[in-house]
PDB file of C-alpha atoms in Angstrom:
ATOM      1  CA  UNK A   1    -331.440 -69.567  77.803  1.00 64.00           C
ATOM      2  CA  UNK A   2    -328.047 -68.412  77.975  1.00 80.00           C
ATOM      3  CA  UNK A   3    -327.373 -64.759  77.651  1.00 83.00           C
ATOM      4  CA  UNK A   4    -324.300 -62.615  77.338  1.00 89.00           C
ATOM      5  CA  UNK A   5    -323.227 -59.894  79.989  1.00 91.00           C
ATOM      6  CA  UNK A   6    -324.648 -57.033  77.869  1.00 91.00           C
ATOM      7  CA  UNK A   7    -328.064 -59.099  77.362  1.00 91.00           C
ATOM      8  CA  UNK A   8    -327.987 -59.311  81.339  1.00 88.00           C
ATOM      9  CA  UNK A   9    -327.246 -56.111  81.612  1.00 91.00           C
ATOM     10  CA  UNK A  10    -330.060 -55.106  78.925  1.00 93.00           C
ATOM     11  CA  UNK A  11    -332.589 -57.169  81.373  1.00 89.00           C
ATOM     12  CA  UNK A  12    -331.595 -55.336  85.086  1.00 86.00           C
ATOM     13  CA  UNK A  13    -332.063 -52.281  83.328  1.00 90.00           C
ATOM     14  CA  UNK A  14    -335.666 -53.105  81.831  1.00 90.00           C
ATOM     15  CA  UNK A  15    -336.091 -54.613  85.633  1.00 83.00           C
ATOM     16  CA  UNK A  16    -335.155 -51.127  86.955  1.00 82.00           C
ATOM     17  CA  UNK A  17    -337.741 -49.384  84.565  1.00 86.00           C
ATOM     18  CA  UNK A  18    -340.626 -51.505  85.318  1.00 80.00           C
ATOM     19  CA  UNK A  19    -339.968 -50.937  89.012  1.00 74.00           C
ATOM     20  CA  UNK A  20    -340.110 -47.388  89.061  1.00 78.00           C
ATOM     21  CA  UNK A  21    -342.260 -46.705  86.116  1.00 80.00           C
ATOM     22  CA  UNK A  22    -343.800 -49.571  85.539  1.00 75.00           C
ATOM     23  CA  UNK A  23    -344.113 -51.832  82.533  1.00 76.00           C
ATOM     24  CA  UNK A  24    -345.985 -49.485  79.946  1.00 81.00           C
ATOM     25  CA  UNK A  25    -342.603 -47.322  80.028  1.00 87.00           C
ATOM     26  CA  UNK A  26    -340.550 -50.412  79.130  1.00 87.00           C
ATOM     27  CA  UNK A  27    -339.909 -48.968  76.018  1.00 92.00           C
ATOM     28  CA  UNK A  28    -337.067 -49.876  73.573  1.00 94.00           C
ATOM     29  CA  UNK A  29    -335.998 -45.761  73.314  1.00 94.00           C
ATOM     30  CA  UNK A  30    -336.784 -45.612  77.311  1.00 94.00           C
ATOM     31  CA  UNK A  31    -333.990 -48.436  77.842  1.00 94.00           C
ATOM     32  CA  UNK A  32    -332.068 -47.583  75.390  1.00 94.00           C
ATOM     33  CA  UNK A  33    -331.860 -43.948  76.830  1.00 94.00           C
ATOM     34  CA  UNK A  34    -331.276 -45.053  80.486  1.00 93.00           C
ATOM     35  CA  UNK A  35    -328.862 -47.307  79.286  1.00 94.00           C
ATOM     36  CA  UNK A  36    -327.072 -44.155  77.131  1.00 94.00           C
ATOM     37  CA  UNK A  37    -326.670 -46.820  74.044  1.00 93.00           C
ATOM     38  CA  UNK A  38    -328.447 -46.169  71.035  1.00 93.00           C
ATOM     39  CA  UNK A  39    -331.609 -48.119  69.814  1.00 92.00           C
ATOM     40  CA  UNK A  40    -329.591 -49.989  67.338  1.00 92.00           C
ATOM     41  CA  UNK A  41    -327.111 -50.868  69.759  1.00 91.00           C
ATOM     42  CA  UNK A  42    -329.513 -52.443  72.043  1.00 91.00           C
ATOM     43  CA  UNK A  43    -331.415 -54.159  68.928  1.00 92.00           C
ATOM     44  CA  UNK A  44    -328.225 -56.114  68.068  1.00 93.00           C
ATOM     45  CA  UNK A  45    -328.967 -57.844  71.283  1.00 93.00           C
ATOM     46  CA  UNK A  46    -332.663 -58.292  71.429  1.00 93.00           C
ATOM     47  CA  UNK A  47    -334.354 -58.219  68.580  1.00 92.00           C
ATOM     48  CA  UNK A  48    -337.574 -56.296  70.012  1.00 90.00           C
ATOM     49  CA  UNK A  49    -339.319 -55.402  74.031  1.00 88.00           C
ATOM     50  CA  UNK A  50    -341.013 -58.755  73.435  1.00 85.00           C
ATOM     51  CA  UNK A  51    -337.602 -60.575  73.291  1.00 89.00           C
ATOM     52  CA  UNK A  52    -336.670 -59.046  76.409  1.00 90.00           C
ATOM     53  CA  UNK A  53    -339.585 -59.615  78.279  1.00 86.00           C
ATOM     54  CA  UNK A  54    -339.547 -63.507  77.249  1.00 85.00           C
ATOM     55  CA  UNK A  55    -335.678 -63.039  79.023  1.00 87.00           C
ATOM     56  CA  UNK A  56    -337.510 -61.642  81.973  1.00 84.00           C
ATOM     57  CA  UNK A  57    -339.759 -64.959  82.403  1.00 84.00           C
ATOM     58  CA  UNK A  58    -337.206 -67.448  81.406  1.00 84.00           C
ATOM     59  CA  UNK A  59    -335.008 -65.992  83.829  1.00 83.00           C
ATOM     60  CA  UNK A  60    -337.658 -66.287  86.746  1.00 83.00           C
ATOM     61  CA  UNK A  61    -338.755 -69.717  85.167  1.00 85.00           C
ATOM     62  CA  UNK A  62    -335.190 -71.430  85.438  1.00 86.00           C
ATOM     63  CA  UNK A  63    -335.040 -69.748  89.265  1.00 87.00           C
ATOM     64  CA  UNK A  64    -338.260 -71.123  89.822  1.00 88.00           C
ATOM     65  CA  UNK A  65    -337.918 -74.813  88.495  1.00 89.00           C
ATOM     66  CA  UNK A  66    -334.471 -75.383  90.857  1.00 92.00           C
ATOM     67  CA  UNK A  67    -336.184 -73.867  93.827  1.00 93.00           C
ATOM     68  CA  UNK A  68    -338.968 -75.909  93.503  1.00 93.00           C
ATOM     69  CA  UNK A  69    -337.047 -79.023  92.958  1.00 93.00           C
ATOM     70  CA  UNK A  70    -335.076 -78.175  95.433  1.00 95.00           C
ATOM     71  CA  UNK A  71    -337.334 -77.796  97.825  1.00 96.00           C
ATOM     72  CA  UNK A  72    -339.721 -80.692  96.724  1.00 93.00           C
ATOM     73  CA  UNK A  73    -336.198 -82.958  96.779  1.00 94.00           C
ATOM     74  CA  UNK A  74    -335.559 -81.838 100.479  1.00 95.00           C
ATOM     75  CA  UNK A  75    -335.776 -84.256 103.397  1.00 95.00           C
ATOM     76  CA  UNK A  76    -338.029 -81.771 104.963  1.00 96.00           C
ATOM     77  CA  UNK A  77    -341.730 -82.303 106.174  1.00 97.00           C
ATOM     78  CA  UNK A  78    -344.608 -81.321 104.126  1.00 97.00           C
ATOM     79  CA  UNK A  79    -345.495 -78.185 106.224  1.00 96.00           C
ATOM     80  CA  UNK A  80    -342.048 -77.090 106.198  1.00 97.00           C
ATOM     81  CA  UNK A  81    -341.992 -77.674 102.729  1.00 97.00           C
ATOM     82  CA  UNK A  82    -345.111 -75.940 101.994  1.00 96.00           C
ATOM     83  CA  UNK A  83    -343.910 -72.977 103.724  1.00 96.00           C
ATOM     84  CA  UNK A  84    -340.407 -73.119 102.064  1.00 96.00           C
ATOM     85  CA  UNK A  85    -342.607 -72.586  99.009  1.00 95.00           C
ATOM     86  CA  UNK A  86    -343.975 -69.045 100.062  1.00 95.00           C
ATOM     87  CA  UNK A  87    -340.108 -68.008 101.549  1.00 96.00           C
ATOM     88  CA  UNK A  88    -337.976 -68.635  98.690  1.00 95.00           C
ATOM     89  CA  UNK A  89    -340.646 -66.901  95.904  1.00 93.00           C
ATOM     90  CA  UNK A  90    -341.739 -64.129  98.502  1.00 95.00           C
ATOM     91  CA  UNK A  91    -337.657 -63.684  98.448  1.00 94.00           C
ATOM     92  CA  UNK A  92    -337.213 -63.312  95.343  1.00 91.00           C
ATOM     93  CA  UNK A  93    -339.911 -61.221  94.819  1.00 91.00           C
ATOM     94  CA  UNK A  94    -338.608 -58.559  97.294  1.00 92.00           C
ATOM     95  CA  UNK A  95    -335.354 -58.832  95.923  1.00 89.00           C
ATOM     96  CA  UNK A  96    -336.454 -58.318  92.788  1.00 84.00           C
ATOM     97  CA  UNK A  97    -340.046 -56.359  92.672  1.00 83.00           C
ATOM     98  CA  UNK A  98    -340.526 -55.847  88.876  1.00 77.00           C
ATOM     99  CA  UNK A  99    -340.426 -59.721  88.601  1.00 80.00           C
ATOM    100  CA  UNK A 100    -343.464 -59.543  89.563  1.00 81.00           C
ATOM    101  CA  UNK A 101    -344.766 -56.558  87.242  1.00 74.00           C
ATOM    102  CA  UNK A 102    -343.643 -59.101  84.954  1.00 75.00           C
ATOM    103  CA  UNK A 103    -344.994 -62.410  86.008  1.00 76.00           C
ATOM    104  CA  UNK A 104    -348.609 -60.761  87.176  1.00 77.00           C
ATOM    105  CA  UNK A 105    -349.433 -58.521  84.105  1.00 69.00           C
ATOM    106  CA  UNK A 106    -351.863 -60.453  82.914  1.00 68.00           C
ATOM    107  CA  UNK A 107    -352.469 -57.363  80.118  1.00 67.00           C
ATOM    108  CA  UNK A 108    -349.427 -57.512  78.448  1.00 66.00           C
ATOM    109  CA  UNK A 109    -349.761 -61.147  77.490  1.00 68.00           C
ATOM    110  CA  UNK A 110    -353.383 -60.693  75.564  1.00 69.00           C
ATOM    111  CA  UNK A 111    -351.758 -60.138  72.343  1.00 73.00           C
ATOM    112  CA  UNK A 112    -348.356 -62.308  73.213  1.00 77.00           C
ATOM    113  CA  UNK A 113    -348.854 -65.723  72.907  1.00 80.00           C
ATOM    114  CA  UNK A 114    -345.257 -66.885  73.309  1.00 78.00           C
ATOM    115  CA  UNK A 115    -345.426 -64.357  76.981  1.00 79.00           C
ATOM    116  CA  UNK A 116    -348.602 -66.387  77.924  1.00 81.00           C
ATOM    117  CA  UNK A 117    -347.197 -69.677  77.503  1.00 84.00           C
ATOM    118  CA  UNK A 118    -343.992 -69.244  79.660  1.00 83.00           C
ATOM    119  CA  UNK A 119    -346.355 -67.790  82.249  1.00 83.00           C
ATOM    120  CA  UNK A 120    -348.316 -70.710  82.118  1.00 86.00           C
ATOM    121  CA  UNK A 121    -345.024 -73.101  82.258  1.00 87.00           C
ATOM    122  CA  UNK A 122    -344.097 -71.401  85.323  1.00 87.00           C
ATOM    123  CA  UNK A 123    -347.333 -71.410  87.153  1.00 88.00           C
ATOM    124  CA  UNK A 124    -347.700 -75.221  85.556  1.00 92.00           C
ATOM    125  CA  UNK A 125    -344.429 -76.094  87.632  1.00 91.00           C
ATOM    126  CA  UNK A 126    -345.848 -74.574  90.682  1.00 92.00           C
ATOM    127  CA  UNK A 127    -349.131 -76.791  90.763  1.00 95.00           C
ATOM    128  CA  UNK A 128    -347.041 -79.500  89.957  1.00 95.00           C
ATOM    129  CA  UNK A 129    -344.612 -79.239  93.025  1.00 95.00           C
ATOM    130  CA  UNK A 130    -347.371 -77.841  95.424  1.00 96.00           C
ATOM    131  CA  UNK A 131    -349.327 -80.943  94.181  1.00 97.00           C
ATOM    132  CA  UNK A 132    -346.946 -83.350  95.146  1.00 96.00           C
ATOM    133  CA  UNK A 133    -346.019 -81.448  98.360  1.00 96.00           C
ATOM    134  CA  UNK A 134    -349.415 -81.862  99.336  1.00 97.00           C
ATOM    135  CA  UNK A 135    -350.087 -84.990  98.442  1.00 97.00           C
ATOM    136  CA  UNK A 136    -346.969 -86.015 100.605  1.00 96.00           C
ATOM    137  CA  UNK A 137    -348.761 -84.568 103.751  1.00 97.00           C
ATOM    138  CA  UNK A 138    -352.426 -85.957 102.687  1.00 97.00           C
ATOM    139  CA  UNK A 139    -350.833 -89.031 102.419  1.00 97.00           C
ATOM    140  CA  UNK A 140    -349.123 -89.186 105.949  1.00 96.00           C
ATOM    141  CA  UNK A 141    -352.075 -87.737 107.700  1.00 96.00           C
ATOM    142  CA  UNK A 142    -350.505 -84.449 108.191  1.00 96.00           C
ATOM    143  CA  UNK A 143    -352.406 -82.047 105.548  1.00 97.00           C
ATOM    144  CA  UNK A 144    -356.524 -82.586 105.094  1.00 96.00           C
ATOM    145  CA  UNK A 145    -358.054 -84.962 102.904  1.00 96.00           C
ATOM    146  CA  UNK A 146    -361.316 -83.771 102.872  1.00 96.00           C
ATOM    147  CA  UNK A 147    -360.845 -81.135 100.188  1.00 95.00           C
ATOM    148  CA  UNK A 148    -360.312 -82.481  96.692  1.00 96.00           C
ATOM    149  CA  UNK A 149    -356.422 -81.962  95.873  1.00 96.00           C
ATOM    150  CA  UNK A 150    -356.891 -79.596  92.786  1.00 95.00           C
ATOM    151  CA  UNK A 151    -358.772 -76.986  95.253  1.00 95.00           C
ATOM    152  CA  UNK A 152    -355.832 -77.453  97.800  1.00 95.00           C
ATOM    153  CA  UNK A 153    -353.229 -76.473  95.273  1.00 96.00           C
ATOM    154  CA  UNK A 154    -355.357 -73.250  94.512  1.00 95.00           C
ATOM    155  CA  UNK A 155    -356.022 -72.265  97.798  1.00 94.00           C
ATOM    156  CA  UNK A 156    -352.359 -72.401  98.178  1.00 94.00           C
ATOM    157  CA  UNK A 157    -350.842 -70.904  95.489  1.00 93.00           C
ATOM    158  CA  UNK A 158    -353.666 -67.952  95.170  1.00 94.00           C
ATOM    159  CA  UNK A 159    -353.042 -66.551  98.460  1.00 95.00           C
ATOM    160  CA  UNK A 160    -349.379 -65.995  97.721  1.00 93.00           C
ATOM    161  CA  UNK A 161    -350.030 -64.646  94.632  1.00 91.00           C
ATOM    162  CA  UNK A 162    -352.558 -61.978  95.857  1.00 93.00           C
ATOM    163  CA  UNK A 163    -350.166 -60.962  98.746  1.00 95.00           C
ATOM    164  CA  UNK A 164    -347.651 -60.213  95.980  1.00 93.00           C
ATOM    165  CA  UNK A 165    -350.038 -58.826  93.689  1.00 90.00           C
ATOM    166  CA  UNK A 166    -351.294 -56.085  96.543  1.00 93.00           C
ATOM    167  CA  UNK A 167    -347.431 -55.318  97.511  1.00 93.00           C
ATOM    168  CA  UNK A 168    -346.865 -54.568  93.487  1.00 87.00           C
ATOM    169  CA  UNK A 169    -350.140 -52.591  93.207  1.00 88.00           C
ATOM    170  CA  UNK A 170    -349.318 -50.853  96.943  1.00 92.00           C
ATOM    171  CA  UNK A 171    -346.141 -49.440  95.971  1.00 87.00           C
ATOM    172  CA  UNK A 172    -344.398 -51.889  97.954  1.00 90.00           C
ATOM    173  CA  UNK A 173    -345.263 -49.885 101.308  1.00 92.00           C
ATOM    174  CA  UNK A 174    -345.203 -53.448 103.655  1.00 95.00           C
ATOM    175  CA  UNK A 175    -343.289 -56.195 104.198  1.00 96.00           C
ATOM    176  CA  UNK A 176    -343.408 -58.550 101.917  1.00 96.00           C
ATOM    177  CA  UNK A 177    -340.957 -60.978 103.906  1.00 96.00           C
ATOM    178  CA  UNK A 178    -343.147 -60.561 107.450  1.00 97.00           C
ATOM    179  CA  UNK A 179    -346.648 -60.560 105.928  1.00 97.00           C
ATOM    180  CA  UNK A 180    -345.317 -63.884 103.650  1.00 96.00           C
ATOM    181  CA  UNK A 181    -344.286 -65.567 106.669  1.00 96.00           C
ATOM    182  CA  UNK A 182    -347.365 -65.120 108.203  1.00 97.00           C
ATOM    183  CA  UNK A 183    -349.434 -65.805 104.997  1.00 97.00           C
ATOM    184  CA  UNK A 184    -347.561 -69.498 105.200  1.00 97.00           C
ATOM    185  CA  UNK A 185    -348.422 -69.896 108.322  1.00 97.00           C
ATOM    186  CA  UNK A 186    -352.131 -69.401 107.192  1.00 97.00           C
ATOM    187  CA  UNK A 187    -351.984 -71.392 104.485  1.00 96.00           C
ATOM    188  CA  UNK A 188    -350.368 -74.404 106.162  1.00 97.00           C
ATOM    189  CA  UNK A 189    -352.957 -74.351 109.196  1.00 96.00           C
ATOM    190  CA  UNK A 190    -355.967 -74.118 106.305  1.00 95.00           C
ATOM    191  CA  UNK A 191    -354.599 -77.450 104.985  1.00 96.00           C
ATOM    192  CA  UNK A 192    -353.720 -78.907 108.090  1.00 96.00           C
ATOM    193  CA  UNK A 193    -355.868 -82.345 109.431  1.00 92.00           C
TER     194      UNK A 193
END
């Protein structure tokens, strides 16, 4: 999706209100407002909230897919892979916290089917890369192969999402960075041989 400077500029500012507000005040008169455009004016570039918020996920979902490809395509081992994983999206995620109001509110996707499917493309990806990351390091002996390979990729990908998930819901009182690190380090000794 390519969008125009005032389209970008549309999305940090329904960012900024889901970080401090939260996403029930992402309203169309609430960014119009803090933007000090009128509603019209900020209609000629999305056509309705649920436009922007599909911005919102196809913005994380392009950052996603080259991280992960990125980091999949690296000569790195497995483990260092695995934990590249948890640094780049616990980066993001600190850089930019309403991301993951976004990404993690499963409520606002009940009644938005075209919301729910780009979530599910993104997490999709995610299994996909952690899959093969971990079926690199099964394969050389390095991770477990005891487990089957579908629970590996959710006890992998769950953690990391509940660590983000009780930042979020915390007010972002902790470290995300620090307790991520560690977290990785977790996670990569659980599916260690």
């Amino acid at each position: 999706m390519t969008l125009t400077e005032r389209q970008r500029e549309i999305i940090e500012n329904a960012v900024e209100i889901i970080a401090r507000q939260g996403i029930q005040e992402l309203t169309i008169k609430n960014l119009s407002s803090s933007m000090h455009i009128s509603e019209p004016a900020l209609y000629r570039h999305f056509e309705n909230k649920h436009a922007i918020l599909v911005a919102i996920l196809e913005y994380f979902a392009g950052w996603s897919v080259g991280a992960l490809t990125e980091i999949a395509d690296s000569e790195a081992p497995p483990e260092e892979q695995l934990r590249e994983v948890f640094r780049r999206h616990i980066s993001h995620f600190a850089e930019s916290p309403a991301t993951s109001g976004v990404l993690f509110a499963e409520e606002i996707f009940k009644n938005e089917p075209a919301l729910a499917r780009t979530v599910l493309q993104i997490m999709a990806t995610a299994e996909r890369t952690v899959r093969g990351i971990l079926q690199k390091g099964i394969n050389s002996g390095v991770f477990r192969s005891d487990v089957p390979l579908d629970n590996l990729v959710m006890s992998t990908l769950g953690p990391l999402r509940l660590l983000v998930t009780q930042w979020r819901l915390r007010g972002y009182d902790f470290d995300l960075r620090r307790r991520g690190e560690a977290l990785a380090d977790s996670v990569v000794t659980m599916v260690s041989a």
